[in-house]
Amino acid sequence: MITNKEIARIFDEIADILEVKDEGGFKVRAYKRAARTIEGLTESLSNFSSVKELKNLPSIGDALAKKIYEITTTGKLNYYEDLKASVPEGILELLYVPGVGPKTVAKLYSERGIADIESLEMAAKNHEIQELSGMGKKSEEKILKGISQYRKHKERVPLGEAYFKAQEIVKSLKNLKAVEEIQFAGSIRRMKETIGDIDILCASKQPSEVMSAFKALDGISEMIASGDTKTSLIIDNMQVDLRVVEPDSFGSALQYFTGSQFHNIKLRDLALKKGLKLNEYGVFEGDRTIAGKREKDVYSSLGLSFIPPELREDQGEIEAATEDALPDLIEIQDIKGDLHIHSTWSDGRNSIEEMVDKARLMGYEYIAICDHSPAIGITRGVDEEKLLCEMSEIKQINDNLDDFRVLSASRLI
DNA sequence: GCCGTTTTCGGCCCGACTGTTTTCAGTCG
Ligand SMILES: Nc1nc2c(ncn2[C@H]2C[C@H](O)[C@@H](COP(=O)(O)OP(=O)(O)OP(=O)(O)O)O2)c(=O)[nH]1
Ligand SMILES: [Mg+2]
Ligand SMILES: [Mg+2]
């Protein structure tokens, strides 16, 4: 059965082909937006039983609903097959070379017949690229650099990995005098399962100081771009983007840099419809700044309740925020108990009482003590006799507590 | 191709950085 990921990929490819053929316009964005929606779904598109049902999804209209239905029922999409056949195999791979976009790909193919990475590399090495209009020596070098980076290119990394790397970088810049505020943004702040790069935002009145420190970090293998307010580096094979703004714009810049891309587009469009302008520097009514320092003011100035980063995917959250109808997200403090705890009765490091103390400190209301039984050959397992003793200890603990409950259990497997 | 507190047709986010260019196009965030 075809997965959502595969369908999203088909839509992404359609968008790429249309863009290279310059036939896209806003259709390209529509396909990409739909691809992001599909990636974010928790239910398989194969479970949707009608075009009508599919059309209820945000960014999926009549045309795309029919295409999805064709894919899930027949296993393929004729429009996509035809489109794919209309361009040379492998040409889309060129788009994955950083710095090479649809216009360049079209030019390379129409003027040099280049349709794969190897030919592109050859042409660049033979200095054939600089002969093309609008291309020079540096474009050639940039392409070669891009190809080598593409070949090293890492897949998206799990959140857990990127999160700690981002924290490390934030920590190493935080103590600079020039840094007023610094925090990670992008997909890490939105807590996506996988992360493409590390995005870090900084507020400073001396941006060049921050940039210099950033560019002097350990482990940098490449500098992709570097200007007054934005620098992109490769650190440990991962791209790290640093954006620096004035403290007065920190909130709006955080909103911008947190994304997602389509959340930003919809938010900026909403601002326009309200006669305002939104960018990373603030919310503006004519020449007047009406928000910027604090992120929450960006949302409130647009008549929206605050949208938690985890929801900023253009999946209907902006519409919900208009009516103050956002869902309550589960927070750490909503976790009220833990139903699998070991203690020193078997292989745990802490006594039951110690575990209770810590659990209460964490705001829990109950825990279950599930020490091993000897059933699967655990040598320090709690057998029937010991279990009775353990249970009486637990009963005693419970007798002394009125706002907390310890449950007795035995782990058999 | 999507979508509607201006609209069912006509709009569709906005700015930084680079390279090649005498004023801007392309790519990316
Ligand atoms: N307004 C606007 N903001 C954008 C656009 N593209 C990216 N951004 C903002 C929102 C993104 O979350 C943020 C960082 O861009 P990234 O390319 O790193 O994307 P993101 O971190 O969301 O996902 P990733 O895991 O890195 O692929 O920049 C855009 O086209 N328009
Ligand atoms: Mg990112
Ligand atoms: Mg980024």
Coordinates of C-alpha atoms (C1' of nucleotides) and ligand atoms in Angstrom, one line a residue:
Chain A
M1 CA 0.0 0.0 0.0
I2 CA 1.3 3.4 -0.9
T3 CA 2.3 5.6 2.0
N4 CA 1.6 9.3 2.6
K5 CA 5.3 9.9 2.4
E6 CA 5.4 8.5 -1.1
I7 CA 2.4 10.6 -2.2
A8 CA 4.0 13.7 -0.7
R9 CA 7.1 12.9 -2.7
I10 CA 5.1 12.6 -5.9
F11 CA 3.6 16.1 -5.3
D12 CA 7.0 17.5 -4.5
E13 CA 8.4 16.1 -7.8
I14 CA 5.5 17.4 -9.8
A15 CA 6.2 20.8 -8.3
D16 CA 9.9 20.5 -9.2
I17 CA 9.2 19.4 -12.8
L18 CA 6.7 22.2 -13.3
E19 CA 9.2 24.7 -12.0
V20 CA 12.0 23.5 -14.2
K21 CA 9.7 23.7 -17.2
D22 CA 8.6 27.1 -16.0
E23 CA 5.0 26.0 -16.3
G24 CA 4.2 26.3 -12.6
G25 CA 3.5 29.7 -11.3
F26 CA 1.5 29.4 -8.1
K27 CA 0.6 25.8 -9.0
V28 CA 4.1 24.9 -7.8
R29 CA 3.4 26.4 -4.4
A30 CA 0.0 24.6 -4.2
Y31 CA 1.7 21.2 -4.8
K32 CA 4.4 21.9 -2.2
R33 CA 1.9 23.1 0.3
A34 CA -0.2 20.0 -0.3
A35 CA 2.9 17.8 0.1
R36 CA 3.7 19.4 3.5
T37 CA 0.1 18.8 4.6
I38 CA 0.2 15.2 3.6
E39 CA 3.5 14.6 5.4
G40 CA 1.9 16.0 8.6
L41 CA -1.1 13.8 8.5
T42 CA -1.5 11.1 11.1
E43 CA -3.8 9.0 9.1
S44 CA -3.0 7.1 5.9
L45 CA -4.5 8.6 2.8
S46 CA -5.4 5.1 1.7
N47 CA -8.0 5.1 4.5
F48 CA -9.9 8.0 2.9
S49 CA -12.8 6.4 1.0
S50 CA -13.8 9.3 -1.3
V51 CA -12.7 12.3 -3.1
K52 CA -15.1 14.3 -1.1
E53 CA -13.5 13.2 2.2
L54 CA -10.0 14.1 0.8
K55 CA -11.2 17.5 -0.2
N56 CA -11.8 18.4 3.5
L57 CA -8.0 18.4 4.1
P58 CA -6.5 21.9 4.1
S59 CA -4.7 22.8 0.8
I60 CA -6.3 19.8 -0.9
G61 CA -9.0 20.9 -3.4
D62 CA -10.9 19.1 -6.1
A63 CA -7.9 18.5 -8.5
L64 CA -5.5 17.2 -5.8
A65 CA -8.2 15.1 -4.1
K66 CA -8.9 13.4 -7.4
K67 CA -5.2 12.8 -7.9
I68 CA -4.7 11.4 -4.5
Y69 CA -7.7 9.1 -5.0
E70 CA -6.2 7.9 -8.3
I71 CA -3.0 7.1 -6.5
T72 CA -4.5 5.2 -3.6
T73 CA -6.9 3.3 -5.8
T74 CA -4.8 2.5 -8.9
G75 CA -1.3 2.8 -7.4
K76 CA -0.2 5.4 -9.9
L77 CA -0.9 8.9 -11.3
N78 CA -1.1 9.3 -15.0
Y79 CA -0.5 13.1 -14.9
Y80 CA 2.7 12.4 -12.9
E81 CA 3.9 9.7 -15.3
D82 CA 3.4 11.9 -18.3
L83 CA 5.1 14.8 -16.7
K84 CA 8.1 12.6 -15.6
A85 CA 8.4 11.3 -19.2
S86 CA 8.6 14.9 -20.5
V87 CA 12.0 15.6 -18.8
P88 CA 15.2 13.6 -18.9
E89 CA 15.7 11.1 -16.1
G90 CA 17.9 12.4 -13.4
I91 CA 17.5 16.1 -14.2
L92 CA 15.6 16.8 -10.9
E93 CA 18.6 15.6 -8.9
L94 CA 20.4 18.7 -10.1
L95 CA 18.0 20.7 -7.9
Y96 CA 19.5 19.1 -4.8
V97 CA 22.8 20.8 -5.5
P98 CA 22.7 23.7 -3.1
G99 CA 22.7 27.0 -5.1
V100 CA 21.3 25.4 -8.2
G101 CA 17.6 26.1 -8.7
P102 CA 15.0 25.7 -11.4
K103 CA 16.3 28.5 -13.6
T104 CA 19.8 27.2 -13.6
V105 CA 18.7 23.6 -14.3
A106 CA 16.6 24.8 -17.3
K107 CA 19.5 26.8 -18.7
L108 CA 22.0 24.0 -18.1
Y109 CA 19.8 21.6 -20.0
S110 CA 18.6 23.8 -22.8
E111 CA 22.0 25.3 -23.6
R112 CA 24.4 22.4 -22.7
G113 CA 22.2 19.3 -22.6
I114 CA 23.3 18.8 -18.9
A115 CA 20.8 16.5 -17.2
D116 CA 22.7 14.8 -14.4
I117 CA 25.2 15.6 -11.7
E118 CA 28.2 13.9 -13.4
S119 CA 27.8 15.9 -16.6
L120 CA 27.4 19.1 -14.5
E121 CA 30.6 18.3 -12.6
M122 CA 32.5 17.7 -15.9
A123 CA 31.2 20.8 -17.5
A124 CA 32.2 22.9 -14.5
K125 CA 35.7 21.4 -14.4
N126 CA 36.1 22.0 -18.1
H127 CA 35.0 25.6 -17.6
E128 CA 32.1 25.3 -19.8
I129 CA 29.7 26.8 -17.3
Q130 CA 31.2 30.3 -17.3
E131 CA 30.4 30.6 -21.0
L132 CA 26.7 30.7 -20.2
S133 CA 25.1 34.0 -19.9
G134 CA 24.8 35.2 -16.3
M135 CA 27.3 32.7 -15.2
G136 CA 31.0 33.3 -14.4
K137 CA 34.0 31.8 -12.7
K138 CA 32.5 32.0 -9.3
S139 CA 29.3 30.4 -10.4
E140 CA 31.4 27.5 -11.6
E141 CA 33.3 27.2 -8.3
K142 CA 30.0 27.5 -6.4
I143 CA 28.5 24.6 -8.4
L144 CA 31.5 22.4 -7.7
K145 CA 31.3 23.2 -4.1
G146 CA 27.6 22.5 -4.1
I147 CA 28.1 19.1 -5.7
S148 CA 30.7 18.1 -3.2
Q149 CA 28.4 19.2 -0.4
Y150 CA 25.5 17.3 -2.0
R151 CA 27.5 14.2 -2.0
K152 CA 28.3 14.5 1.7
H153 CA 24.8 15.6 2.3
K154 CA 23.2 14.0 5.3
E155 CA 19.6 12.9 5.6
R156 CA 17.4 14.9 8.0
V157 CA 18.4 14.0 11.5
P158 CA 16.2 13.0 14.4
L159 CA 15.0 15.8 16.7
G160 CA 16.8 14.3 19.7
E161 CA 20.1 14.6 17.9
A162 CA 19.6 18.1 16.5
Y163 CA 18.1 19.5 19.7
F164 CA 21.2 18.9 21.8
K165 CA 23.5 20.1 19.1
A166 CA 21.4 23.3 18.8
Q167 CA 21.5 23.7 22.6
E168 CA 25.3 23.4 22.5
I169 CA 25.7 26.1 19.9
V170 CA 23.3 28.4 21.8
K171 CA 25.3 27.8 25.0
S172 CA 28.6 28.6 23.3
L173 CA 27.3 32.0 22.1
K174 CA 25.1 32.9 25.0
N175 CA 27.8 34.4 27.2
L176 CA 29.0 36.9 24.6
K177 CA 28.6 40.5 25.8
A178 CA 27.0 41.4 22.5
V179 CA 24.3 38.8 22.9
E180 CA 21.1 40.0 24.5
E181 CA 18.9 37.0 23.7
I182 CA 19.5 33.8 21.8
Q183 CA 17.4 30.7 21.1
F184 CA 16.9 28.1 18.5
A185 CA 14.0 28.4 16.1
G186 CA 12.9 26.6 12.9
S187 CA 11.7 23.0 12.9
I188 CA 13.6 22.3 16.2
R189 CA 11.4 24.8 18.0
R190 CA 8.3 23.3 16.3
M191 CA 9.5 19.9 17.6
K192 CA 9.3 18.2 14.3
E193 CA 10.4 14.5 14.3
T194 CA 13.2 15.2 11.9
I195 CA 15.3 18.2 11.4
G196 CA 16.8 19.6 8.2
D197 CA 19.1 22.2 9.7
I198 CA 19.7 24.1 12.9
D199 CA 18.2 27.6 13.0
I200 CA 19.3 30.0 15.7
L201 CA 18.0 33.5 16.4
C202 CA 19.9 36.2 18.3
A203 CA 19.1 39.7 19.5
S204 CA 22.0 42.0 19.6
K205 CA 23.0 45.6 19.2
Q206 CA 26.4 44.5 17.9
P207 CA 25.5 42.0 15.3
S208 CA 29.0 41.8 13.7
E209 CA 30.5 40.7 17.1
V210 CA 28.0 37.9 17.2
M211 CA 28.7 36.9 13.6
S212 CA 32.4 36.8 14.2
A213 CA 32.0 34.6 17.2
F214 CA 29.7 32.3 15.2
K215 CA 32.1 32.0 12.4
A216 CA 34.9 31.1 14.9
L217 CA 33.1 28.1 16.3
D218 CA 34.7 24.7 16.4
G219 CA 34.0 22.1 13.7
I220 CA 33.1 24.4 10.8
S221 CA 33.8 22.8 7.5
E222 CA 32.2 25.3 5.2
M223 CA 30.7 28.8 5.0
I224 CA 27.7 28.8 2.6
A225 CA 26.9 32.5 3.0
S226 CA 27.6 35.3 5.4
G227 CA 26.2 38.8 5.6
D228 CA 25.4 41.5 8.2
T229 CA 22.4 39.8 9.7
K230 CA 22.5 36.2 8.5
T231 CA 25.2 33.5 8.2
S232 CA 24.9 29.9 7.1
L233 CA 27.6 27.4 8.0
I234 CA 28.2 23.7 7.9
I235 CA 29.2 22.3 11.3
D236 CA 29.7 18.6 11.7
N237 CA 28.0 18.0 8.3
M238 CA 25.0 19.9 9.4
Q239 CA 23.8 23.3 8.2
V240 CA 23.5 25.9 10.9
D241 CA 21.8 29.2 10.2
L242 CA 22.2 32.2 12.5
R243 CA 20.0 35.3 12.1
V244 CA 20.8 38.4 14.2
V245 CA 18.3 41.2 14.7
E246 CA 17.8 44.3 16.9
P247 CA 16.3 43.5 20.3
D248 CA 13.2 45.4 19.3
S249 CA 12.5 42.9 16.5
F250 CA 13.3 39.8 18.5
G251 CA 9.7 38.7 18.8
S252 CA 8.7 39.1 15.2
A253 CA 12.0 37.6 14.1
L254 CA 11.4 34.6 16.3
Q255 CA 8.0 34.2 14.7
Y256 CA 9.5 34.4 11.3
F257 CA 12.4 32.0 12.0
T258 CA 10.2 29.5 13.7
G259 CA 8.0 29.1 10.7
S260 CA 6.8 26.9 9.2
Q261 CA 7.2 28.4 5.7
F262 CA 3.5 28.0 5.0
H263 CA 2.4 29.1 8.4
N264 CA 4.4 32.3 7.7
I265 CA 2.9 32.8 4.3
K266 CA -0.6 32.5 5.6
L267 CA 0.1 34.8 8.6
R268 CA 1.6 37.4 6.3
D269 CA -1.4 37.1 4.0
L270 CA -3.7 37.6 7.0
A271 CA -1.8 40.7 8.0
L272 CA -2.2 42.1 4.5
K273 CA -6.0 41.5 4.6
K274 CA -6.1 43.4 7.8
G275 CA -4.3 46.3 6.2
L276 CA -1.0 45.5 8.0
K277 CA 2.4 44.3 7.0
L278 CA 4.2 41.4 8.7
N279 CA 7.9 40.6 8.3
E280 CA 10.8 39.6 10.6
Y281 CA 11.2 43.2 11.8
G282 CA 7.7 43.6 13.1
V283 CA 4.0 44.2 12.4
F284 CA 3.4 47.5 10.7
E285 CA 0.4 49.7 10.2
G286 CA 1.7 52.2 7.6
D287 CA 4.9 53.6 9.2
R288 CA 3.8 52.7 12.7
T289 CA 5.2 49.6 14.4
I290 CA 2.5 47.8 16.3
A291 CA 4.4 44.7 17.4
G292 CA 7.9 43.3 17.3
K293 CA 9.6 42.9 20.6
R294 CA 7.5 40.1 21.9
E295 CA 6.3 37.1 19.8
K296 CA 3.0 36.9 21.5
D297 CA 2.2 40.5 20.4
V298 CA 2.7 39.5 16.8
Y299 CA -0.2 37.1 17.1
S300 CA -2.4 39.3 19.3
S301 CA -1.9 42.3 16.9
L302 CA -3.4 40.1 14.2
G303 CA -6.3 39.2 16.3
L304 CA -5.1 35.7 17.0
S305 CA -4.6 33.8 20.2
F306 CA -1.0 32.7 20.7
I307 CA -0.2 29.6 18.6
P308 CA 2.3 27.2 20.2
P309 CA 5.2 26.4 17.8
E310 CA 4.2 22.8 17.7
L311 CA 1.0 23.7 15.8
R312 CA 2.6 26.1 13.3
E313 CA 2.2 24.0 10.2
D314 CA -0.6 25.7 8.3
Q315 CA -2.9 22.8 9.2
G316 CA -5.8 25.1 10.2
E317 CA -4.2 26.5 13.3
I318 CA -4.4 30.1 12.1
E319 CA -8.1 29.7 11.4
A320 CA -8.6 28.2 14.9
A321 CA -6.6 31.0 16.5
T322 CA -9.0 33.5 15.0
E323 CA -11.8 32.0 17.0
D324 CA -9.7 31.3 20.1
A325 CA -10.4 27.6 19.3
L326 CA -6.9 26.2 19.5
P327 CA -6.6 22.8 21.2
D328 CA -4.9 22.6 24.6
L329 CA -1.6 20.8 24.0
I330 CA -0.3 18.2 26.5
E331 CA 2.4 19.8 28.6
I332 CA 5.0 18.1 30.8
Q333 CA 2.9 19.0 33.9
D334 CA 0.0 17.1 32.5
I335 CA 1.8 13.9 33.1
K336 CA 0.3 12.7 36.3
G337 CA 2.0 9.4 36.9
D338 CA 4.3 6.6 35.8
L339 CA 3.1 3.1 35.6
H340 CA 6.5 1.4 35.3
I341 CA 8.9 2.0 38.1
H342 CA 11.6 -0.3 39.5
S343 CA 13.2 0.0 42.9
T344 CA 16.0 -1.4 45.0
W345 CA 13.7 -4.4 45.6
S346 CA 15.0 -5.6 42.2
D347 CA 17.4 -3.8 39.8
G348 CA 16.5 -0.2 40.6
R349 CA 18.9 2.2 42.1
N350 CA 16.6 4.0 44.4
S351 CA 14.2 2.9 47.2
I352 CA 10.5 3.1 46.8
E353 CA 10.4 6.1 49.2
E354 CA 13.0 7.9 47.2
M355 CA 11.1 7.3 44.0
V356 CA 7.9 8.6 45.7
D357 CA 9.7 11.7 46.8
K358 CA 11.0 12.5 43.4
A359 CA 7.7 11.7 41.7
R360 CA 5.8 14.1 44.0
L361 CA 8.4 16.7 43.3
M362 CA 7.6 16.2 39.6
G363 CA 4.0 16.8 40.3
Y364 CA 2.9 13.2 39.8
E365 CA -0.1 11.8 41.7
Y366 CA 0.7 8.1 41.4
I367 CA 3.4 5.6 40.4
A368 CA 3.3 1.8 40.0
I369 CA 6.1 -0.2 41.5
C370 CA 6.8 -3.0 39.0
D371 CA 9.9 -4.8 40.2
H372 CA 11.0 -7.8 38.3
S373 CA 9.8 -11.2 39.3
P374 CA 12.2 -14.1 38.9
A375 CA 10.0 -15.4 36.1
I376 CA 12.4 -14.9 33.2
G377 CA 15.5 -15.8 35.1
I378 CA 16.2 -12.4 36.7
T379 CA 18.5 -13.3 39.6
R380 CA 17.5 -10.4 41.8
G381 CA 13.8 -10.8 41.0
V382 CA 11.1 -10.4 43.7
D383 CA 9.5 -13.8 44.3
E384 CA 6.1 -14.4 45.9
E385 CA 7.3 -14.2 49.4
K386 CA 9.3 -11.0 48.9
L387 CA 6.5 -9.5 46.9
L388 CA 4.2 -9.7 50.0
C389 CA 6.8 -7.9 52.0
E390 CA 7.2 -5.3 49.3
M391 CA 3.5 -4.8 49.1
S392 CA 3.3 -4.2 52.9
E393 CA 6.0 -1.6 52.6
I394 CA 4.0 0.1 49.9
K395 CA 0.9 -0.1 52.0
Q396 CA 2.7 1.6 54.8
I397 CA 3.9 4.4 52.5
N398 CA 0.4 4.9 51.2
D399 CA -1.0 5.1 54.7
N400 CA 1.3 8.1 55.3
L401 CA 0.2 9.9 52.1
D402 CA -3.1 11.4 51.3
D403 CA -2.3 13.1 48.0
F404 CA -0.3 10.4 46.4
R405 CA -0.8 6.8 45.6
V406 CA 1.7 4.0 45.1
L407 CA 0.4 1.0 43.2
S408 CA 1.8 -2.5 43.6
A409 CA 2.7 -4.6 40.6
S410 CA 5.0 -7.4 39.5
R411 CA 6.9 -7.5 36.2
L412 CA 6.5 -11.0 34.9
I413 CA 8.1 -10.7 31.5
Chain B
dG1 C1' -4.1 24.5 -7.7
dC2 C1' -6.3 26.6 -3.7
dC3 C1' -9.6 29.6 -1.6
dG4 C1' -13.1 33.4 0.2
dT5 C1' -15.1 39.0 7.0
dT6 C1' -13.0 42.7 -0.2
dT7 C1' -13.7 37.7 -3.9
dT8 C1' -16.6 31.6 -6.9
dC9 C1' -12.5 34.8 -10.3
dG10 C1' -8.3 36.8 -9.3
dG11 C1' -5.3 37.1 -6.3
dC12 C1' -1.3 34.3 -4.2
dC13 C1' 4.8 36.7 1.7
dC14 C1' 8.7 39.1 2.1
dG15 C1' 13.6 39.9 2.8
dA16 C1' 19.0 38.4 2.9
dC17 C1' 22.9 37.0 0.3
dT18 C1' 25.5 36.1 -4.0
dG19 C1' 27.2 36.9 -8.5
dT20 C1' 27.0 39.2 -12.5
dT21 C1' 25.2 42.6 -13.7
dT22 C1' 25.3 48.6 -14.8
dT23 C1' 20.2 47.8 -12.2
dC24 C1' 18.8 42.8 -11.1
dA25 C1' 17.9 37.6 -11.2
dG26 C1' 18.4 33.6 -8.8
dT27 C1' 18.3 31.0 -4.7
dC28 C1' 17.4 30.5 -0.2
dG29 C1' 15.6 31.3 4.7
Ligands
LIG1 N1 8.3 34.1 5.3 C1 9.0 33.0 4.9 N2 9.7 32.4 5.9 C2 10.4 31.3 5.5 C3 10.4 30.8 4.1 N3 11.2 29.8 4.1 C4 11.6 29.6 5.4 N4 11.1 30.5 6.2 C5 11.3 30.6 7.7 C6 10.4 29.6 8.3 C7 11.3 28.5 8.6 O1 10.8 27.7 9.6 C8 12.6 29.1 8.9 C9 13.8 28.3 8.8 O2 13.8 27.7 7.5 P1 14.3 26.2 7.2 O3 14.5 26.1 5.7 O4 15.4 25.9 8.1 O5 13.0 25.4 7.5 P2 12.6 24.6 8.8 O6 13.5 24.8 10.0 O7 11.1 25.0 9.1 O8 12.6 23.1 8.4 P3 13.9 22.1 8.2 O9 13.8 21.0 9.2 O10 15.1 23.0 8.4 O11 13.8 21.6 6.8 O12 12.6 30.2 8.0 C10 9.7 31.5 3.2 O13 9.6 31.2 2.0 N5 9.0 32.6 3.6
MG2 MG 15.5 24.6 9.7
MG3 MG 17.5 27.0 8.0

